[in-house]
Amino acid sequence: MSSPRFVLTLSCADRPGIVGAVGTFLADHDCNILESHQFGDVDTGRFFMRVVFDPVGAIASGESVRARVEPAFAAVADRFAMTWALHDANARPRVLILVSKLDHCLNDLLYRHKVGALRMEPVAIASNHPDTSRLAASYDIPFHHLPVSAANKVVQEERLAALIDRTGAE
């Protein structure tokens, strides 16, 4: 079993103290920062941050990280009016892969998944062309051909939304 690892993403109006507040919060909650990336967009005045961290100490030994960290981080988020999310880095999201005619990107995604380099669970592949159906079949992933035109675009978008619901893709 993998050790717990989480990714915190956030954005807010850029102002001093954001990085310090996030770092202090994580340290105060027995979390060790492994990676931190931030960017202040001077054109929009928005600040963006992504922090990868591991829980340590008592929090790593059984207590739910989400139960402890999420509610407490809300105070920091409120202080800076942040839009934020906490993700379990070990989770394998269920994904619906959308592809067009060319298969090189799909082939790369499926190969990375196969060798364990891409944490996901592909539940289906959908395309507006049938060309990649054999590649999907070679990985034992259901393929859905959803041809689209100006006349049926709305109907196809509804079919795609239904497929997402049916497969449980995120």
JSON list of C-alpha atoms in Angstrom, two decimals:
[
{"chain": "A", "resi": 1, "resn": "MET", "atom": "CA", "xyz": [0.00, 0.00, 0.00]},
{"chain": "A", "resi": 2, "resn": "SER", "atom": "CA", "xyz": [1.27, 3.49, -0.88]},
{"chain": "A", "resi": 3, "resn": "SER", "atom": "CA", "xyz": [1.90, 6.00, 1.85]},
{"chain": "A", "resi": 4, "resn": "PRO", "atom": "CA", "xyz": [-0.66, 8.81, 1.97]},
{"chain": "A", "resi": 5, "resn": "ARG", "atom": "CA", "xyz": [0.13, 11.72, -0.33]},
{"chain": "A", "resi": 6, "resn": "PHE", "atom": "CA", "xyz": [-2.04, 14.70, -1.14]},
{"chain": "A", "resi": 7, "resn": "VAL", "atom": "CA", "xyz": [-2.15, 17.58, -3.59]},
{"chain": "A", "resi": 8, "resn": "LEU", "atom": "CA", "xyz": [-3.56, 20.95, -2.58]},
{"chain": "A", "resi": 9, "resn": "THR", "atom": "CA", "xyz": [-4.42, 23.32, -5.43]},
{"chain": "A", "resi": 10, "resn": "LEU", "atom": "CA", "xyz": [-5.62, 26.85, -4.94]},
{"chain": "A", "resi": 11, "resn": "SER", "atom": "CA", "xyz": [-6.13, 30.22, -6.56]},
{"chain": "A", "resi": 12, "resn": "CYS", "atom": "CA", "xyz": [-7.03, 33.63, -5.22]},
{"chain": "A", "resi": 13, "resn": "ALA", "atom": "CA", "xyz": [-6.26, 37.30, -5.61]},
{"chain": "A", "resi": 14, "resn": "ASP", "atom": "CA", "xyz": [-2.49, 37.76, -5.35]},
{"chain": "A", "resi": 15, "resn": "ARG", "atom": "CA", "xyz": [-1.27, 39.37, -2.15]},
{"chain": "A", "resi": 16, "resn": "PRO", "atom": "CA", "xyz": [1.53, 38.89, 0.37]},
{"chain": "A", "resi": 17, "resn": "GLY", "atom": "CA", "xyz": [1.37, 36.05, 2.88]},
{"chain": "A", "resi": 18, "resn": "ILE", "atom": "CA", "xyz": [-0.32, 33.30, 0.87]},
{"chain": "A", "resi": 19, "resn": "VAL", "atom": "CA", "xyz": [2.69, 30.98, 0.60]},
{"chain": "A", "resi": 20, "resn": "GLY", "atom": "CA", "xyz": [3.56, 31.54, 4.25]},
{"chain": "A", "resi": 21, "resn": "ALA", "atom": "CA", "xyz": [0.01, 30.87, 5.41]},
{"chain": "A", "resi": 22, "resn": "VAL", "atom": "CA", "xyz": [-0.23, 27.64, 3.42]},
{"chain": "A", "resi": 23, "resn": "GLY", "atom": "CA", "xyz": [3.20, 26.42, 4.54]},
{"chain": "A", "resi": 24, "resn": "THR", "atom": "CA", "xyz": [2.52, 27.27, 8.18]},
{"chain": "A", "resi": 25, "resn": "PHE", "atom": "CA", "xyz": [-0.88, 25.58, 8.04]},
{"chain": "A", "resi": 26, "resn": "LEU", "atom": "CA", "xyz": [0.59, 22.36, 6.65]},
{"chain": "A", "resi": 27, "resn": "ALA", "atom": "CA", "xyz": [3.45, 22.33, 9.17]},
{"chain": "A", "resi": 28, "resn": "ASP", "atom": "CA", "xyz": [1.01, 22.97, 12.03]},
{"chain": "A", "resi": 29, "resn": "HIS", "atom": "CA", "xyz": [-1.04, 19.99, 10.85]},
{"chain": "A", "resi": 30, "resn": "ASP", "atom": "CA", "xyz": [1.87, 17.53, 10.71]},
{"chain": "A", "resi": 31, "resn": "CYS", "atom": "CA", "xyz": [2.25, 17.64, 6.94]},
{"chain": "A", "resi": 32, "resn": "ASN", "atom": "CA", "xyz": [5.58, 17.61, 5.10]},
{"chain": "A", "resi": 33, "resn": "ILE", "atom": "CA", "xyz": [5.73, 19.60, 1.85]},
{"chain": "A", "resi": 34, "resn": "LEU", "atom": "CA", "xyz": [7.37, 17.58, -0.93]},
{"chain": "A", "resi": 35, "resn": "GLU", "atom": "CA", "xyz": [6.74, 19.96, -3.84]},
{"chain": "A", "resi": 36, "resn": "SER", "atom": "CA", "xyz": [5.44, 23.50, -4.07]},
{"chain": "A", "resi": 37, "resn": "HIS", "atom": "CA", "xyz": [4.79, 25.48, -7.21]},
{"chain": "A", "resi": 38, "resn": "GLN", "atom": "CA", "xyz": [3.22, 28.89, -7.38]},
{"chain": "A", "resi": 39, "resn": "PHE", "atom": "CA", "xyz": [2.59, 31.55, -9.98]},
{"chain": "A", "resi": 40, "resn": "GLY", "atom": "CA", "xyz": [1.31, 35.08, -9.75]},
{"chain": "A", "resi": 41, "resn": "ASP", "atom": "CA", "xyz": [-0.35, 36.27, -12.94]},
{"chain": "A", "resi": 42, "resn": "VAL", "atom": "CA", "xyz": [0.42, 39.98, -13.23]},
{"chain": "A", "resi": 43, "resn": "ASP", "atom": "CA", "xyz": [-2.17, 40.48, -15.96]},
{"chain": "A", "resi": 44, "resn": "THR", "atom": "CA", "xyz": [-5.09, 39.17, -13.92]},
{"chain": "A", "resi": 45, "resn": "GLY", "atom": "CA", "xyz": [-3.78, 39.68, -10.38]},
{"chain": "A", "resi": 46, "resn": "ARG", "atom": "CA", "xyz": [-4.51, 36.01, -9.62]},
{"chain": "A", "resi": 47, "resn": "PHE", "atom": "CA", "xyz": [-2.24, 33.71, -7.64]},
{"chain": "A", "resi": 48, "resn": "PHE", "atom": "CA", "xyz": [-2.07, 29.96, -8.30]},
{"chain": "A", "resi": 49, "resn": "MET", "atom": "CA", "xyz": [-0.45, 27.32, -6.12]},
{"chain": "A", "resi": 50, "resn": "ARG", "atom": "CA", "xyz": [0.00, 23.55, -6.15]},
{"chain": "A", "resi": 51, "resn": "VAL", "atom": "CA", "xyz": [1.47, 21.80, -3.10]},
{"chain": "A", "resi": 52, "resn": "VAL", "atom": "CA", "xyz": [2.22, 18.09, -2.78]},
{"chain": "A", "resi": 53, "resn": "PHE", "atom": "CA", "xyz": [2.51, 16.89, 0.80]},
{"chain": "A", "resi": 54, "resn": "ASP", "atom": "CA", "xyz": [2.69, 13.81, 2.98]},
{"chain": "A", "resi": 55, "resn": "PRO", "atom": "CA", "xyz": [1.08, 13.63, 6.39]},
{"chain": "A", "resi": 56, "resn": "VAL", "atom": "CA", "xyz": [3.55, 12.67, 9.16]},
{"chain": "A", "resi": 57, "resn": "GLY", "atom": "CA", "xyz": [3.29, 11.81, 12.85]},
{"chain": "A", "resi": 58, "resn": "ALA", "atom": "CA", "xyz": [-0.10, 11.06, 14.34]},
{"chain": "A", "resi": 59, "resn": "ILE", "atom": "CA", "xyz": [-2.03, 12.16, 11.28]},
{"chain": "A", "resi": 60, "resn": "ALA", "atom": "CA", "xyz": [-0.21, 9.58, 9.12]},
{"chain": "A", "resi": 61, "resn": "SER", "atom": "CA", "xyz": [-1.00, 6.70, 11.47]},
{"chain": "A", "resi": 62, "resn": "GLY", "atom": "CA", "xyz": [-4.66, 6.15, 10.83]},
{"chain": "A", "resi": 63, "resn": "GLU", "atom": "CA", "xyz": [-6.48, 9.42, 11.35]},
{"chain": "A", "resi": 64, "resn": "SER", "atom": "CA", "xyz": [-8.25, 10.57, 8.21]},
{"chain": "A", "resi": 65, "resn": "VAL", "atom": "CA", "xyz": [-6.21, 13.30, 6.59]},
{"chain": "A", "resi": 66, "resn": "ARG", "atom": "CA", "xyz": [-9.27, 14.72, 4.91]},
{"chain": "A", "resi": 67, "resn": "ALA", "atom": "CA", "xyz": [-11.22, 14.79, 8.18]},
{"chain": "A", "resi": 68, "resn": "ARG", "atom": "CA", "xyz": [-8.46, 16.75, 9.86]},
{"chain": "A", "resi": 69, "resn": "VAL", "atom": "CA", "xyz": [-7.04, 18.94, 7.11]},
{"chain": "A", "resi": 70, "resn": "GLU", "atom": "CA", "xyz": [-10.02, 19.96, 4.95]},
{"chain": "A", "resi": 71, "resn": "PRO", "atom": "CA", "xyz": [-12.21, 21.59, 7.61]},
{"chain": "A", "resi": 72, "resn": "ALA", "atom": "CA", "xyz": [-9.23, 23.32, 9.22]},
{"chain": "A", "resi": 73, "resn": "PHE", "atom": "CA", "xyz": [-7.90, 24.66, 5.90]},
{"chain": "A", "resi": 74, "resn": "ALA", "atom": "CA", "xyz": [-11.23, 26.38, 5.28]},
{"chain": "A", "resi": 75, "resn": "ALA", "atom": "CA", "xyz": [-10.15, 29.17, 7.67]},
{"chain": "A", "resi": 76, "resn": "VAL", "atom": "CA", "xyz": [-7.01, 29.86, 5.61]},
{"chain": "A", "resi": 77, "resn": "ALA", "atom": "CA", "xyz": [-9.03, 29.67, 2.39]},
{"chain": "A", "resi": 78, "resn": "ASP", "atom": "CA", "xyz": [-11.62, 32.11, 3.74]},
{"chain": "A", "resi": 79, "resn": "ARG", "atom": "CA", "xyz": [-8.92, 34.56, 4.85]},
{"chain": "A", "resi": 80, "resn": "PHE", "atom": "CA", "xyz": [-7.59, 34.78, 1.28]},
{"chain": "A", "resi": 81, "resn": "ALA", "atom": "CA", "xyz": [-10.91, 34.11, -0.53]},
{"chain": "A", "resi": 82, "resn": "MET", "atom": "CA", "xyz": [-9.38, 31.04, -2.17]},
{"chain": "A", "resi": 83, "resn": "THR", "atom": "CA", "xyz": [-10.84, 28.58, -4.58]},
{"chain": "A", "resi": 84, "resn": "TRP", "atom": "CA", "xyz": [-9.19, 25.34, -3.54]},
{"chain": "A", "resi": 85, "resn": "ALA", "atom": "CA", "xyz": [-9.28, 21.56, -3.68]},
{"chain": "A", "resi": 86, "resn": "LEU", "atom": "CA", "xyz": [-7.54, 18.73, -1.86]},
{"chain": "A", "resi": 87, "resn": "HIS", "atom": "CA", "xyz": [-6.82, 15.58, -3.86]},
{"chain": "A", "resi": 88, "resn": "ASP", "atom": "CA", "xyz": [-5.59, 12.17, -2.79]},
{"chain": "A", "resi": 89, "resn": "ALA", "atom": "CA", "xyz": [-2.53, 11.64, -5.02]},
{"chain": "A", "resi": 90, "resn": "ASN", "atom": "CA", "xyz": [-2.86, 7.85, -4.65]},
{"chain": "A", "resi": 91, "resn": "ALA", "atom": "CA", "xyz": [-6.41, 7.78, -5.97]},
{"chain": "A", "resi": 92, "resn": "ARG", "atom": "CA", "xyz": [-7.00, 6.42, -9.43]},
{"chain": "A", "resi": 93, "resn": "PRO", "atom": "CA", "xyz": [-9.69, 8.57, -11.00]},
{"chain": "A", "resi": 94, "resn": "ARG", "atom": "CA", "xyz": [-12.12, 6.87, -13.35]},
{"chain": "A", "resi": 95, "resn": "VAL", "atom": "CA", "xyz": [-11.66, 8.59, -16.70]},
{"chain": "A", "resi": 96, "resn": "LEU", "atom": "CA", "xyz": [-13.47, 8.68, -19.99]},
{"chain": "A", "resi": 97, "resn": "ILE", "atom": "CA", "xyz": [-10.89, 9.37, -22.69]},
{"chain": "A", "resi": 98, "resn": "LEU", "atom": "CA", "xyz": [-12.07, 11.50, -25.60]},
{"chain": "A", "resi": 99, "resn": "VAL", "atom": "CA", "xyz": [-10.12, 11.10, -28.82]},
{"chain": "A", "resi": 100, "resn": "SER", "atom": "CA", "xyz": [-10.43, 12.21, -32.41]},
{"chain": "A", "resi": 101, "resn": "LYS", "atom": "CA", "xyz": [-9.02, 10.52, -35.49]},
{"chain": "A", "resi": 102, "resn": "LEU", "atom": "CA", "xyz": [-5.29, 10.26, -34.75]},
{"chain": "A", "resi": 103, "resn": "ASP", "atom": "CA", "xyz": [-4.19, 7.66, -32.24]},
{"chain": "A", "resi": 104, "resn": "HIS", "atom": "CA", "xyz": [-0.73, 8.77, -31.07]},
{"chain": "A", "resi": 105, "resn": "CYS", "atom": "CA", "xyz": [-1.92, 10.57, -27.90]},
{"chain": "A", "resi": 106, "resn": "LEU", "atom": "CA", "xyz": [-4.37, 7.81, -27.01]},
{"chain": "A", "resi": 107, "resn": "ASN", "atom": "CA", "xyz": [-1.65, 5.21, -27.51]},
{"chain": "A", "resi": 108, "resn": "ASP", "atom": "CA", "xyz": [0.66, 7.17, -25.19]},
{"chain": "A", "resi": 109, "resn": "LEU", "atom": "CA", "xyz": [-2.02, 7.50, -22.47]},
{"chain": "A", "resi": 110, "resn": "LEU", "atom": "CA", "xyz": [-2.93, 3.83, -22.61]},
{"chain": "A", "resi": 111, "resn": "TYR", "atom": "CA", "xyz": [0.70, 2.71, -22.59]},
{"chain": "A", "resi": 112, "resn": "ARG", "atom": "CA", "xyz": [1.51, 4.93, -19.59]},
{"chain": "A", "resi": 113, "resn": "HIS", "atom": "CA", "xyz": [-1.51, 3.51, -17.79]},
{"chain": "A", "resi": 114, "resn": "LYS", "atom": "CA", "xyz": [-0.44, -0.06, -18.62]},
{"chain": "A", "resi": 115, "resn": "VAL", "atom": "CA", "xyz": [3.07, 0.39, -17.19]},
{"chain": "A", "resi": 116, "resn": "GLY", "atom": "CA", "xyz": [1.79, 2.21, -14.08]},
{"chain": "A", "resi": 117, "resn": "ALA", "atom": "CA", "xyz": [3.18, 5.63, -14.99]},
{"chain": "A", "resi": 118, "resn": "LEU", "atom": "CA", "xyz": [-0.25, 7.26, -15.17]},
{"chain": "A", "resi": 119, "resn": "ARG", "atom": "CA", "xyz": [-2.60, 6.86, -12.21]},
{"chain": "A", "resi": 120, "resn": "MET", "atom": "CA", "xyz": [-6.03, 6.48, -13.77]},
{"chain": "A", "resi": 121, "resn": "GLU", "atom": "CA", "xyz": [-8.68, 3.90, -14.45]},
{"chain": "A", "resi": 122, "resn": "PRO", "atom": "CA", "xyz": [-9.85, 4.31, -18.05]},
{"chain": "A", "resi": 123, "resn": "VAL", "atom": "CA", "xyz": [-13.51, 3.24, -18.07]},
{"chain": "A", "resi": 124, "resn": "ALA", "atom": "CA", "xyz": [-14.22, 3.99, -21.73]},
{"chain": "A", "resi": 125, "resn": "ILE", "atom": "CA", "xyz": [-12.98, 5.74, -24.84]},
{"chain": "A", "resi": 126, "resn": "ALA", "atom": "CA", "xyz": [-15.27, 7.94, -26.94]},
{"chain": "A", "resi": 127, "resn": "SER", "atom": "CA", "xyz": [-14.56, 9.39, -30.35]},
{"chain": "A", "resi": 128, "resn": "ASN", "atom": "CA", "xyz": [-16.27, 11.19, -33.16]},
{"chain": "A", "resi": 129, "resn": "HIS", "atom": "CA", "xyz": [-14.39, 8.83, -35.54]},
{"chain": "A", "resi": 130, "resn": "PRO", "atom": "CA", "xyz": [-14.20, 5.01, -35.46]},
{"chain": "A", "resi": 131, "resn": "ASP", "atom": "CA", "xyz": [-10.45, 4.94, -36.23]},
{"chain": "A", "resi": 132, "resn": "THR", "atom": "CA", "xyz": [-9.21, 4.17, -32.68]},
{"chain": "A", "resi": 133, "resn": "SER", "atom": "CA", "xyz": [-11.70, 1.42, -31.86]},
{"chain": "A", "resi": 134, "resn": "ARG", "atom": "CA", "xyz": [-9.17, -1.37, -32.44]},
{"chain": "A", "resi": 135, "resn": "LEU", "atom": "CA", "xyz": [-6.60, 0.31, -30.18]},
{"chain": "A", "resi": 136, "resn": "ALA", "atom": "CA", "xyz": [-9.25, 0.56, -27.44]},
{"chain": "A", "resi": 137, "resn": "ALA", "atom": "CA", "xyz": [-10.13, -3.11, -27.93]},
{"chain": "A", "resi": 138, "resn": "SER", "atom": "CA", "xyz": [-6.46, -4.12, -27.64]},
{"chain": "A", "resi": 139, "resn": "TYR", "atom": "CA", "xyz": [-6.48, -2.64, -24.12]},
{"chain": "A", "resi": 140, "resn": "ASP", "atom": "CA", "xyz": [-9.90, -4.15, -23.33]},
{"chain": "A", "resi": 141, "resn": "ILE", "atom": "CA", "xyz": [-11.49, -0.73, -22.88]},
{"chain": "A", "resi": 142, "resn": "PRO", "atom": "CA", "xyz": [-15.04, -0.12, -24.17]},
{"chain": "A", "resi": 143, "resn": "PHE", "atom": "CA", "xyz": [-15.16, 2.17, -27.22]},
{"chain": "A", "resi": 144, "resn": "HIS", "atom": "CA", "xyz": [-18.06, 4.47, -28.09]},
{"chain": "A", "resi": 145, "resn": "HIS", "atom": "CA", "xyz": [-18.35, 6.00, -31.54]},
{"chain": "A", "resi": 146, "resn": "LEU", "atom": "CA", "xyz": [-20.22, 9.30, -31.25]},
{"chain": "A", "resi": 147, "resn": "PRO", "atom": "CA", "xyz": [-20.15, 10.96, -34.68]},
{"chain": "A", "resi": 148, "resn": "VAL", "atom": "CA", "xyz": [-20.87, 14.67, -34.49]},
{"chain": "A", "resi": 149, "resn": "SER", "atom": "CA", "xyz": [-22.04, 17.26, -36.98]},
{"chain": "A", "resi": 150, "resn": "ALA", "atom": "CA", "xyz": [-23.57, 20.70, -36.76]},
{"chain": "A", "resi": 151, "resn": "ALA", "atom": "CA", "xyz": [-27.00, 19.06, -37.01]},
{"chain": "A", "resi": 152, "resn": "ASN", "atom": "CA", "xyz": [-26.54, 16.61, -34.11]},
{"chain": "A", "resi": 153, "resn": "LYS", "atom": "CA", "xyz": [-24.05, 18.44, -31.85]},
{"chain": "A", "resi": 154, "resn": "VAL", "atom": "CA", "xyz": [-26.49, 19.04, -28.98]},
{"chain": "A", "resi": 155, "resn": "VAL", "atom": "CA", "xyz": [-27.73, 15.44, -29.07]},
{"chain": "A", "resi": 156, "resn": "GLN", "atom": "CA", "xyz": [-24.16, 14.11, -29.09]},
{"chain": "A", "resi": 157, "resn": "GLU", "atom": "CA", "xyz": [-23.22, 16.31, -26.14]},
{"chain": "A", "resi": 158, "resn": "GLU", "atom": "CA", "xyz": [-26.21, 14.87, -24.27]},
{"chain": "A", "resi": 159, "resn": "ARG", "atom": "CA", "xyz": [-25.09, 11.34, -25.19]},
{"chain": "A", "resi": 160, "resn": "LEU", "atom": "CA", "xyz": [-21.59, 12.15, -23.98]},
{"chain": "A", "resi": 161, "resn": "ALA", "atom": "CA", "xyz": [-22.93, 13.50, -20.66]},
{"chain": "A", "resi": 162, "resn": "ALA", "atom": "CA", "xyz": [-25.00, 10.33, -20.24]},
{"chain": "A", "resi": 163, "resn": "LEU", "atom": "CA", "xyz": [-21.91, 8.20, -20.96]},
{"chain": "A", "resi": 164, "resn": "ILE", "atom": "CA", "xyz": [-19.98, 10.08, -18.28]},
{"chain": "A", "resi": 165, "resn": "ASP", "atom": "CA", "xyz": [-22.80, 9.47, -15.80]},
{"chain": "A", "resi": 166, "resn": "ARG", "atom": "CA", "xyz": [-23.12, 5.80, -16.76]},
{"chain": "A", "resi": 167, "resn": "THR", "atom": "CA", "xyz": [-19.39, 5.05, -16.47]},
{"chain": "A", "resi": 168, "resn": "GLY", "atom": "CA", "xyz": [-18.82, 7.02, -13.29]},
{"chain": "A", "resi": 169, "resn": "ALA", "atom": "CA", "xyz": [-15.99, 8.96, -14.93]},
{"chain": "A", "resi": 170, "resn": "GLU", "atom": "CA", "xyz": [-14.74, 12.00, -13.08]}
]
